[in-house]
Short mmCIF file of C-alpha atoms in Angstrom, two decimals:
data_model
loop_
_atom_site.label_atom_id
_atom_site.label_comp_id
_atom_site.label_asym_id
_atom_site.label_seq_id
_atom_site.Cartn_x
_atom_site.Cartn_y
_atom_site.Cartn_z
CA MET Q 724 -14.63 41.59 -4.79
CA PHE Q 725 -11.80 39.14 -4.88
CA SER Q 726 -8.53 39.97 -6.50
CA LYS Q 727 -7.27 37.60 -9.14
CA SER Q 728 -4.48 36.33 -6.87
CA ARG Q 729 -6.96 35.65 -4.02
CA LEU Q 730 -9.21 33.73 -6.40
CA VAL Q 731 -6.30 31.61 -7.65
CA SER Q 732 -5.23 30.96 -4.04
CA ALA Q 733 -8.76 29.91 -3.10
CA VAL Q 734 -8.99 27.53 -6.09
CA VAL Q 735 -5.60 26.00 -5.30
CA LEU Q 736 -6.60 25.56 -1.66
CA LEU Q 737 -9.87 23.89 -2.65
CA LEU Q 738 -8.08 21.56 -5.06
CA ALA Q 739 -5.52 20.63 -2.41
CA ALA Q 740 -8.26 19.95 0.14
CA GLY Q 741 -10.12 17.84 -2.42
CA LEU Q 742 -6.99 15.85 -3.20
CA ILE Q 743 -6.27 15.23 0.48
CA PHE Q 744 -9.88 14.13 1.05
CA TYR Q 745 -9.69 11.80 -1.98
CA LEU Q 746 -6.46 10.21 -0.74
CA ILE Q 747 -7.85 9.68 2.75
CA VAL Q 748 -11.05 8.08 1.46
CA THR Q 749 -9.37 5.80 -1.09
CA ASN Q 750 -6.69 4.64 1.36
CA ALA Q 751 -9.30 3.96 4.05
CA ASN Q 752 -11.20 1.73 1.62
CA GLN Q 753 -8.16 -0.34 0.69
CA GLU Q 754 -7.67 -3.42 2.80
CA GLN Q 755 -4.21 -4.21 4.01
CA VAL Q 756 -2.55 -7.35 2.62
CA GLY Q 757 -0.71 -9.55 5.10
CA ILE Q 758 -0.80 -12.66 7.25
CA ASP Q 759 -2.71 -11.49 10.31
CA GLN Q 760 -6.38 -11.65 11.24
CA GLY Q 761 -8.38 -8.93 9.46
CA MET Q 762 -5.92 -8.59 6.57
CA VAL Q 763 -6.37 -9.80 3.00
CA ALA Q 764 -4.35 -13.02 2.86
CA GLU Q 765 -1.02 -12.72 1.08
CA ASP Q 766 -1.46 -14.37 -2.33
CA PHE Q 767 0.91 -16.99 -3.69
CA THR Q 768 1.15 -19.52 -6.52
CA LEU Q 769 2.52 -23.03 -6.00
CA PRO Q 770 2.53 -26.41 -7.75
CA LEU Q 771 -0.71 -28.35 -7.26
CA TRP Q 772 0.02 -31.84 -5.95
CA GLY Q 773 -0.70 -34.68 -8.35
CA THR Q 774 -0.79 -32.44 -11.44
CA ASP Q 775 1.50 -30.48 -13.71
CA GLU Q 776 -0.42 -27.33 -12.86
CA THR Q 777 -0.03 -24.49 -10.39
CA SER Q 778 -2.69 -22.86 -8.30
CA SER Q 779 -2.95 -19.60 -6.39
CA LEU Q 780 -4.66 -18.79 -3.13
CA SER Q 781 -6.61 -16.11 -5.01
CA ASP Q 782 -8.11 -18.85 -7.25
CA TYR Q 783 -10.37 -19.67 -4.31
CA ARG Q 784 -11.84 -16.16 -3.85
CA GLY Q 785 -15.58 -16.36 -3.45
CA GLU Q 786 -15.26 -19.40 -1.17
CA ILE Q 787 -14.51 -19.84 2.50
CA VAL Q 788 -11.00 -21.30 2.59
CA ILE Q 789 -9.59 -23.44 5.37
CA MET Q 790 -5.87 -23.16 4.52
CA ASN Q 791 -3.89 -25.75 6.45
CA MET Q 792 -0.08 -25.72 6.44
CA TRP Q 793 1.51 -29.02 7.35
CA ALA Q 794 4.45 -31.43 7.08
CA SER Q 795 4.39 -35.24 7.03
CA TRP Q 796 6.54 -35.70 10.15
CA CYS Q 797 4.28 -33.52 12.31
CA PRO Q 798 2.16 -35.67 14.72
CA PRO Q 799 -0.69 -33.09 15.07
CA CYS Q 800 -0.73 -32.72 11.26
CA ARG Q 801 -1.20 -36.47 10.93
CA LYS Q 802 -3.95 -36.46 13.55
CA GLU Q 803 -5.98 -33.63 12.01
CA MET Q 804 -5.73 -34.73 8.36
CA PRO Q 805 -8.74 -37.13 8.38
CA ASP Q 806 -10.92 -34.40 9.94
CA LEU Q 807 -9.79 -31.88 7.32
CA ASP Q 808 -10.59 -34.29 4.50
CA ARG Q 809 -14.01 -35.12 5.96
CA LEU Q 810 -14.76 -31.39 6.33
CA TYR Q 811 -13.80 -30.86 2.70
CA GLN Q 812 -16.07 -33.71 1.55
CA ASP Q 813 -19.00 -32.43 3.62
CA TYR Q 814 -18.74 -28.74 2.64
CA LYS Q 815 -17.08 -28.54 -0.80
CA ASP Q 816 -20.42 -28.21 -2.57
CA VAL Q 817 -21.55 -25.23 -0.48
CA GLY Q 818 -18.64 -22.86 -0.99
CA VAL Q 819 -16.03 -24.14 1.48
CA THR Q 820 -12.60 -25.33 0.34
CA VAL Q 821 -9.94 -26.97 2.41
CA LEU Q 822 -6.61 -26.04 0.88
CA GLY Q 823 -3.53 -27.88 2.05
CA VAL Q 824 -0.09 -26.33 1.81
CA ASN Q 825 2.76 -28.76 2.37
CA MET Q 826 5.84 -27.10 3.84
CA ASN Q 827 8.06 -29.18 1.57
CA LYS Q 828 11.20 -27.31 2.59
CA PHE Q 829 10.71 -28.76 6.10
CA GLU Q 830 10.33 -32.38 4.90
CA ARG Q 831 13.08 -34.96 5.40
CA THR Q 832 12.81 -36.05 1.75
CA THR Q 833 10.79 -34.74 -1.16
CA GLU Q 834 8.88 -38.04 -1.33
CA ASP Q 835 7.54 -37.77 2.24
CA ALA Q 836 4.69 -35.44 1.24
CA ASP Q 837 3.61 -37.80 -1.54
CA ALA Q 838 3.55 -40.77 0.83
CA PHE Q 839 1.59 -38.78 3.42
CA LEU Q 840 -1.05 -37.62 0.93
CA GLU Q 841 -1.46 -41.15 -0.41
CA GLU Q 842 -1.58 -42.69 3.09
CA PHE Q 843 -4.39 -40.37 4.16
CA ASP Q 844 -6.09 -40.47 0.73
CA VAL Q 845 -6.33 -36.67 0.79
CA SER Q 846 -8.96 -35.44 -1.65
CA PHE Q 847 -8.70 -31.67 -1.18
CA PRO Q 848 -6.36 -29.53 -3.28
CA THR Q 849 -2.86 -29.45 -1.87
CA LEU Q 850 -0.12 -27.04 -2.88
CA ILE Q 851 3.56 -27.82 -2.42
CA ASP Q 852 5.78 -25.04 -1.03
CA VAL Q 853 8.90 -26.42 -2.71
CA ASP Q 854 11.21 -23.47 -2.11
CA GLY Q 855 9.82 -22.40 1.27
CA ASP Q 856 8.63 -19.02 -0.01
CA VAL Q 857 5.18 -19.34 1.57
CA ALA Q 858 6.72 -20.56 4.84
CA THR Q 859 8.86 -17.42 4.83
CA ASP Q 860 6.08 -15.03 3.77
CA TYR Q 861 3.66 -16.45 6.35
CA GLN Q 862 6.41 -16.60 9.01
CA ILE Q 863 5.71 -20.26 9.79
CA GLN Q 864 7.50 -21.19 13.01
CA GLY Q 865 5.43 -24.18 14.03
CA LEU Q 866 3.11 -26.70 12.43
CA PRO Q 867 0.30 -27.11 11.81
CA MET Q 868 -1.02 -23.63 11.06
CA THR Q 869 -4.55 -23.07 9.81
CA TYR Q 870 -5.95 -19.88 8.33
CA ILE Q 871 -9.71 -19.38 8.01
CA ILE Q 872 -10.20 -17.02 5.06
CA ASP Q 873 -13.54 -15.52 4.06
CA GLU Q 874 -15.00 -15.18 0.55
CA ASP Q 875 -13.28 -11.81 0.08
CA GLY Q 876 -9.85 -13.24 0.90
CA VAL Q 877 -9.74 -11.69 4.39
CA ILE Q 878 -8.20 -13.76 7.19
CA ASN Q 879 -10.98 -14.42 9.68
CA LEU Q 880 -8.92 -16.48 12.12
CA VAL Q 881 -5.41 -17.91 12.53
CA ILE Q 882 -5.14 -21.18 14.44
CA ARG Q 883 -1.74 -22.33 15.65
CA GLY Q 884 -1.73 -26.06 16.37
CA GLU Q 885 -4.07 -28.93 15.75
CA VAL Q 886 -7.63 -28.43 14.51
CA ASN Q 887 -10.59 -30.79 14.45
CA TYR Q 888 -13.78 -31.23 12.45
CA GLU Q 889 -16.18 -29.93 15.09
CA GLY Q 890 -14.20 -26.78 15.84
CA LEU Q 891 -13.77 -25.90 12.17
CA GLU Q 892 -17.41 -26.66 11.41
CA GLU Q 893 -18.53 -24.29 14.16
CA ILE Q 894 -16.34 -21.52 12.73
CA ILE Q 895 -17.48 -21.91 9.12
CA LEU Q 896 -21.17 -22.17 10.02
CA GLU Q 897 -20.88 -18.76 11.71
CA MET Q 898 -19.45 -17.38 8.46
CA PHE Q 899 -22.48 -18.29 6.31
#
């Protein structure tokens, strides 16, 4: 038979193996948070334009999110804005949200974003990155930047540069 010390050693070994297995399985099931394709999008909370409220990226979980980062002085941002708004109008009732994030720290004046949003009659929710925290966290080096985020908050695609209605529509239709 087994001696008492061998039995204790066997139990300790089994417990250690069980703990290692548990840690491997639970870590494998946790998705990594970050800013790259395949990662859960880094959450943030910012002021919601036109209100006294704030909103978080995580508020839109359960929806496909087209997160577009822009500034008013950016020519491609100006060009794509009508397409983004039209996409929002066409798909907002079927689980797709366009979420604007103004890189306010990059604006010439704080009023420029307001004028831009009014000029283009933007109807989708727009957050204002007043302090530049999101620009820093998402390592924004050029504008516009668009993140396609699935219902679980996972970044499906990162698009650097201008987007258009047809290209975005094709992407989101594949996600349904």
